[in-house]
Amino acid sequence: MNTALAMRLFVLFAGLEDGTPYQALLDAAVEEVRGELLPEADVSDRRLCYYCAALAHLRYVQMLAARSELSHTYAGTLAKQHDETVPCGFAERLVYQYRNAAADLLKDRSFVFTGII
């Protein structure tokens, strides 16, 4: 897996100048994706880099949302209520889309009942 490409994508998704302080997030995402890989999967497939970067971005957004207690409005004033689920929802959809794009390389996590005896 090309971790340098995954880091560049993470920096792009997060809008950062430098992703070095968040290397641990990317490393954790890479290990999570490796755990999901099928035995015969091609680890050099670029789709995995996008999936790793999206996972790292989700963790980054969750971390920021957990830290933030206040939300600034467009006018620079403070909002009465802060909804941290908005950026997290976008990041979750990004993970979902990139996981679906690489689905043929990953283990199927769904569970289906086919019959009852």
XYZ file of C-alpha atoms in Angstrom:
117
model
C 0.000 0.000 0.000
C 1.363 3.388 -0.966
C 1.253 5.247 2.356
C 2.822 8.375 0.838
C -0.123 8.674 -1.569
C -2.560 7.979 1.270
C -0.945 10.798 3.291
C -1.228 13.228 0.366
C -4.900 12.330 -0.011
C -5.507 12.731 3.735
C -3.901 16.190 3.630
C -6.146 17.049 0.675
C -9.321 15.782 2.387
C -8.519 17.535 5.671
C -7.366 20.783 4.062
C -4.070 20.701 5.918
C -0.696 22.090 4.890
C 1.191 19.232 6.525
C -0.154 15.899 7.697
C 2.941 14.879 9.661
C 1.394 15.602 13.097
C -1.420 13.206 12.182
C 0.722 10.317 10.954
C -0.644 8.110 13.751
C -4.191 8.528 12.386
C -3.062 7.379 8.968
C -1.056 4.468 10.409
C -4.134 3.295 12.328
C -6.268 3.574 9.179
C -3.722 1.550 7.185
C -3.772 -1.212 9.806
C -7.571 -1.191 9.848
C -7.716 -1.565 6.068
C -5.083 -4.324 6.113
C -7.332 -6.199 8.523
C -10.196 -5.962 6.048
C -8.246 -7.172 3.000
C -9.065 -10.426 1.299
C -6.097 -12.852 1.176
C -5.800 -12.552 -2.617
C -6.238 -8.732 -2.705
C -3.689 -6.599 -4.558
C -2.264 -4.330 -1.857
C -0.852 -1.963 -4.470
C -4.336 -1.002 -5.710
C -4.742 2.783 -5.471
C -8.336 2.503 -4.258
C -6.972 1.309 -0.918
C -5.020 4.563 -0.556
C -8.233 6.552 -0.971
C -10.022 4.337 1.545
C -7.177 4.717 4.078
C -7.108 8.484 3.619
C -10.884 8.699 4.068
C -10.686 6.654 7.284
C -7.897 8.857 8.636
C -9.933 11.936 7.669
C -12.960 10.587 9.546
C -10.870 10.077 12.687
C -9.421 13.584 12.259
C -12.881 15.155 11.945
C -14.148 13.163 14.939
C -11.162 14.354 16.964
C -11.832 17.991 16.041
C -15.537 17.649 16.797
C -14.792 16.140 20.201
C -12.425 19.009 21.034
C -14.725 21.770 19.846
C -17.278 23.029 22.304
C -18.146 26.203 20.416
C -19.089 26.838 16.824
C -18.456 30.075 14.956
C -21.074 31.416 12.570
C -20.443 33.111 9.228
C -20.393 36.509 10.993
C -17.756 35.381 13.491
C -20.151 35.197 16.411
C -20.664 32.067 18.465
C -23.589 29.796 17.729
C -25.927 28.899 20.570
C -25.763 25.222 19.702
C -22.941 23.332 18.075
C -23.706 20.360 15.828
C -20.539 18.324 15.351
C -22.419 15.694 13.355
C -22.399 17.764 10.143
C -18.689 17.382 9.281
C -18.674 13.855 10.720
C -21.574 12.880 8.478
C -19.720 14.078 5.392
C -16.554 12.223 6.446
C -18.564 9.042 7.087
C -20.110 9.225 3.605
C -16.635 9.698 2.137
C -15.442 6.520 3.898
C -18.531 4.670 2.699
C -17.980 5.731 -0.918
C -14.297 4.774 -0.976
C -14.977 1.488 0.816
C -17.562 0.649 -1.829
C -15.080 1.541 -4.573
C -12.618 -1.005 -3.151
C -15.245 -3.578 -2.131
C -13.844 -6.327 -4.373
C -10.568 -6.172 -2.382
C -12.197 -6.243 1.074
C -13.967 -8.813 3.209
C -17.732 -8.520 3.194
C -18.862 -7.363 6.630
C -22.557 -7.935 6.015
C -24.509 -10.764 7.579
C -27.545 -12.273 5.896
C -29.986 -14.881 7.146
C -30.830 -17.233 4.302
C -33.335 -19.395 6.111
C -34.668 -20.590 9.420
C -34.851 -24.274 10.256
